[in-house]
Amino acid sequence: MSLGLGLKDVRITLEGRELLALDCMIAPGEVLTVMGPSGSGKSTLLSFVAGFLTAPFTAEGRIELNGADITDAAPELRHVGLLFQDPMLFPHLNVGGNLLFGMPPGGRARATAAGEALARFGLDGFMDRDPATLSGGQASRVALLRLLLSEPKAALLDEPFSKLDRHLRGDIRRFTFERLRDAGLPSILVTHDPEDAEAAGGPVVELAI
C-alpha cells in the first residue's frame, strides 16, 4: 500500500480550458505548495480533492489516499481535513464544543482529550471560552486543533495565514507545519505568499493563467 496522497494524472478544466495538470505523490507529513494568481485553479484543486467540485469546472484523473481510490467518494467519507483563510469556528458553540463537533465518538474521554490537546497548544483552560473572545492567533490554533482531532488522513490548507497580522503569521505558520508533520498528514497548501512555501518545506507547483 502506498501511504500518502496521490494525484494521478489530475487535470482540471474550465469550459474546455485547462487550468492545471498534476501527477504527484505527497508523502505522509509532506506539504505540497500550490502557488499562482487568482483564477489559476489553486482553490479549485482543493475542491476536487475534498469532493466539492461543481460546474462549470470539470476534472479528470484519480485521487488516492493511503492506497485507496477516493475520487468518487462522498466528501464526508474521504477523511480529508480543511483549513481556510478564516478559522470558521461555530459562533454558537464554545471552544470545547467546536473541538468536540468533529471528533469521533468516545463519550467523556473526548472532552478530556480535547482539554489536554488545548493545553499542548498553549490554550489551557479555554474549553468554555466564547470563540468571539479569541485573538486571531488563538482562533487559528483552535481551528487547526479541530482539524487534527477529527483524525483526518490528509489536510488541505486554503491560504490559512493570509488574514493574520504579520507579527503572528510566522509563529502560527511554523506551529501549523510542525503539527502537520508530527501527525504525518500529507497536505496541500494553496497560497500567494512565497514565505508560506518556504516554511512548508515541500515541493512547490507554480500555476499560471
Short mmCIF file of C-alpha atoms in Angstrom, two decimals:
data_model
loop_
_atom_site.label_atom_id
_atom_site.label_comp_id
_atom_site.label_asym_id
_atom_site.label_seq_id
_atom_site.Cartn_x
_atom_site.Cartn_y
_atom_site.Cartn_z
CA MET A 1 0.00 0.00 0.00
CA SER A 2 1.30 3.46 -0.94
CA LEU A 3 0.99 5.81 2.02
CA GLY A 4 0.26 9.45 1.24
CA LEU A 5 -1.98 11.49 -1.03
CA GLY A 6 -1.67 10.72 -4.73
CA LEU A 7 -2.84 12.99 -7.55
CA LYS A 8 -2.82 10.67 -10.53
CA ASP A 9 -2.95 12.41 -13.91
CA VAL A 10 -5.25 15.08 -12.46
CA ARG A 11 -6.45 17.63 -15.00
CA ILE A 12 -8.88 20.42 -14.17
CA THR A 13 -10.59 22.44 -16.88
CA LEU A 14 -12.95 25.40 -17.04
CA GLU A 15 -15.25 25.38 -20.06
CA GLY A 16 -12.68 23.42 -22.04
CA ARG A 17 -9.65 25.48 -20.95
CA GLU A 18 -7.06 23.59 -18.92
CA LEU A 19 -6.30 25.26 -15.60
CA LEU A 20 -3.84 22.74 -14.20
CA ALA A 21 -2.39 19.30 -14.69
CA LEU A 22 -0.70 17.42 -11.83
CA ASP A 23 0.71 13.97 -11.33
CA CYS A 24 2.42 13.59 -7.97
CA MET A 25 2.55 11.77 -4.65
CA ILE A 26 2.53 13.70 -1.38
CA ALA A 27 4.21 11.68 1.36
CA PRO A 28 2.97 11.50 4.98
CA GLY A 29 4.00 14.70 6.75
CA GLU A 30 4.89 16.45 3.48
CA VAL A 31 3.28 19.67 2.26
CA LEU A 32 2.79 20.33 -1.45
CA THR A 33 2.52 24.08 -2.02
CA VAL A 34 0.46 25.30 -4.98
CA MET A 35 1.04 28.92 -5.95
CA GLY A 36 -0.36 31.13 -8.66
CA PRO A 37 -2.52 34.18 -9.38
CA SER A 38 -6.26 34.30 -8.78
CA GLY A 39 -8.11 32.25 -11.35
CA SER A 40 -5.27 29.80 -11.92
CA GLY A 41 -7.10 26.88 -10.32
CA LYS A 42 -5.48 26.67 -6.87
CA SER A 43 -8.64 26.53 -4.77
CA THR A 44 -10.39 24.52 -7.47
CA LEU A 45 -7.81 21.78 -6.93
CA LEU A 46 -8.67 21.70 -3.22
CA SER A 47 -12.38 21.47 -4.08
CA PHE A 48 -11.68 18.48 -6.30
CA VAL A 49 -9.63 16.68 -3.65
CA ALA A 50 -12.24 17.43 -0.96
CA GLY A 51 -15.13 16.30 -3.17
CA PHE A 52 -16.83 19.66 -3.66
CA LEU A 53 -16.01 20.44 -7.29
CA THR A 54 -19.02 21.79 -9.18
CA ALA A 55 -19.81 23.00 -12.69
CA PRO A 56 -18.59 24.76 -14.77
CA PHE A 57 -15.32 23.12 -13.62
CA THR A 58 -14.55 19.56 -14.70
CA ALA A 59 -11.82 17.21 -13.55
CA GLU A 60 -10.14 14.06 -14.80
CA GLY A 61 -7.72 11.70 -13.09
CA ARG A 62 -7.68 9.91 -9.75
CA ILE A 63 -7.19 10.83 -6.12
CA GLU A 64 -5.65 8.13 -3.94
CA LEU A 65 -5.25 8.32 -0.18
CA ASN A 66 -3.12 5.67 1.51
CA GLY A 67 -3.68 3.39 -1.45
CA ALA A 68 -7.47 3.80 -1.63
CA ASP A 69 -9.13 5.48 -4.61
CA ILE A 70 -11.33 8.26 -3.18
CA THR A 71 -12.05 10.06 -6.46
CA ASP A 72 -15.76 9.31 -6.36
CA ALA A 73 -16.20 9.07 -2.59
CA ALA A 74 -18.62 11.37 -0.77
CA PRO A 75 -16.83 14.31 0.92
CA GLU A 76 -17.60 13.04 4.43
CA LEU A 77 -16.04 9.66 3.62
CA ARG A 78 -12.74 11.00 2.31
CA HIS A 79 -11.17 11.72 5.72
CA VAL A 80 -9.67 14.97 4.44
CA GLY A 81 -9.39 17.93 6.83
CA LEU A 82 -9.82 21.54 5.69
CA LEU A 83 -8.25 24.76 6.97
CA PHE A 84 -9.35 28.09 5.46
CA GLN A 85 -8.42 31.78 5.49
CA ASP A 86 -10.90 32.31 8.33
CA PRO A 87 -10.91 29.93 11.30
CA MET A 88 -14.66 29.40 10.71
CA LEU A 89 -15.36 28.44 14.32
CA PHE A 90 -19.03 27.88 15.10
CA PRO A 91 -20.16 31.05 16.93
CA HIS A 92 -22.96 29.25 18.82
CA LEU A 93 -20.51 26.77 20.38
CA ASN A 94 -17.75 27.42 22.87
CA VAL A 95 -14.19 26.36 22.10
CA GLY A 96 -14.76 22.92 23.57
CA GLY A 97 -17.93 22.45 21.54
CA ASN A 98 -16.08 23.38 18.38
CA LEU A 99 -13.43 20.76 19.09
CA LEU A 100 -15.90 18.02 20.05
CA PHE A 101 -18.02 18.64 16.94
CA GLY A 102 -15.59 16.93 14.59
CA MET A 103 -14.16 14.31 16.94
CA PRO A 104 -15.00 10.62 16.58
CA PRO A 105 -17.43 9.22 19.19
CA GLY A 106 -15.85 8.41 22.54
CA GLY A 107 -18.02 9.55 25.44
CA ARG A 108 -16.48 11.62 28.22
CA ALA A 109 -12.99 10.70 27.08
CA ARG A 110 -13.45 13.07 24.15
CA ALA A 111 -13.72 16.10 26.43
CA THR A 112 -10.65 15.00 28.37
CA ALA A 113 -8.70 14.56 25.13
CA ALA A 114 -9.83 17.98 23.87
CA GLY A 115 -8.80 19.68 27.10
CA GLU A 116 -5.39 18.01 27.09
CA ALA A 117 -4.87 18.98 23.45
CA LEU A 118 -5.71 22.61 24.21
CA ALA A 119 -3.08 22.61 26.94
CA ARG A 120 -0.48 21.25 24.49
CA PHE A 121 -1.42 24.06 22.10
CA GLY A 122 -0.88 26.69 24.82
CA LEU A 123 -4.61 27.16 25.38
CA ASP A 124 -5.07 25.54 28.78
CA GLY A 125 -8.46 26.40 30.32
CA PHE A 126 -10.02 27.54 27.02
CA MET A 127 -12.73 24.84 26.81
CA ASP A 128 -15.52 27.21 27.91
CA ARG A 129 -14.30 30.29 26.04
CA ASP A 130 -16.56 32.02 23.51
CA PRO A 131 -14.82 32.00 20.08
CA ALA A 132 -15.63 35.72 19.78
CA THR A 133 -13.19 36.43 22.65
CA LEU A 134 -10.21 34.74 20.96
CA SER A 135 -7.35 36.60 19.32
CA GLY A 136 -6.53 35.83 15.70
CA GLY A 137 -3.68 33.55 16.68
CA GLN A 138 -5.76 31.74 19.30
CA ALA A 139 -8.62 31.18 16.84
CA SER A 140 -6.18 29.81 14.24
CA ARG A 141 -4.77 27.35 16.76
CA VAL A 142 -8.26 26.19 17.73
CA ALA A 143 -9.15 25.70 14.04
CA LEU A 144 -6.00 23.65 13.50
CA LEU A 145 -6.67 21.62 16.62
CA ARG A 146 -10.25 20.95 15.48
CA LEU A 147 -8.84 19.61 12.21
CA LEU A 148 -6.32 17.35 13.94
CA LEU A 149 -8.81 15.99 16.50
CA SER A 150 -11.14 14.95 13.68
CA GLU A 151 -8.42 12.40 12.80
CA PRO A 152 -8.11 13.15 9.07
CA LYS A 153 -5.81 11.19 6.79
CA ALA A 154 -4.82 14.30 4.77
CA ALA A 155 -5.12 18.08 5.10
CA LEU A 156 -5.98 20.88 2.68
CA LEU A 157 -4.97 24.45 3.55
CA ASP A 158 -6.51 27.34 1.62
CA GLU A 159 -4.43 30.47 2.40
CA PRO A 160 -4.78 29.84 6.16
CA PHE A 161 -2.31 32.55 7.21
CA SER A 162 -3.32 35.37 4.86
CA LYS A 163 -5.57 37.23 7.33
CA LEU A 164 -3.24 37.02 10.31
CA ASP A 165 -1.31 40.07 11.47
CA ARG A 166 2.21 39.96 10.13
CA HIS A 167 3.78 39.61 13.59
CA LEU A 168 1.65 36.49 14.20
CA ARG A 169 1.99 34.90 10.80
CA GLY A 170 5.45 33.43 11.20
CA ASP A 171 4.72 31.80 14.56
CA ILE A 172 1.37 30.33 13.50
CA ARG A 173 2.86 29.15 10.22
CA ARG A 174 5.67 27.27 11.98
CA PHE A 175 3.26 25.92 14.57
CA THR A 176 0.90 24.60 11.88
CA PHE A 177 3.52 22.87 9.75
CA GLU A 178 5.16 21.27 12.78
CA ARG A 179 1.83 19.80 13.88
CA LEU A 180 1.01 18.51 10.40
CA ARG A 181 4.42 16.83 10.23
CA ASP A 182 4.03 15.37 13.71
CA ALA A 183 0.64 13.95 12.69
CA GLY A 184 2.10 12.51 9.48
CA LEU A 185 -0.55 14.15 7.30
CA PRO A 186 0.07 14.59 3.57
CA SER A 187 -1.07 18.15 2.91
CA ILE A 188 -1.75 20.60 0.08
CA LEU A 189 -1.22 24.30 0.77
CA VAL A 190 -2.65 26.95 -1.52
CA THR A 191 -1.03 30.37 -1.12
CA HIS A 192 0.16 33.58 -2.77
CA ASP A 193 2.94 34.04 -0.22
CA PRO A 194 6.45 32.69 -1.01
CA GLU A 195 7.21 32.73 2.74
CA ASP A 196 4.42 30.16 3.24
CA ALA A 197 6.02 27.92 0.63
CA GLU A 198 9.45 28.27 2.20
CA ALA A 199 8.12 27.43 5.66
CA ALA A 200 6.19 24.41 4.34
CA GLY A 201 9.49 23.00 3.10
CA GLY A 202 7.99 20.67 0.50
CA PRO A 203 7.68 20.69 -3.29
CA VAL A 204 6.18 23.77 -4.96
CA VAL A 205 3.96 23.92 -8.02
CA GLU A 206 3.51 27.32 -9.68
CA LEU A 207 0.43 27.82 -11.83
CA ALA A 208 -0.15 30.44 -14.49
CA ILE A 209 -3.33 31.75 -16.11
#
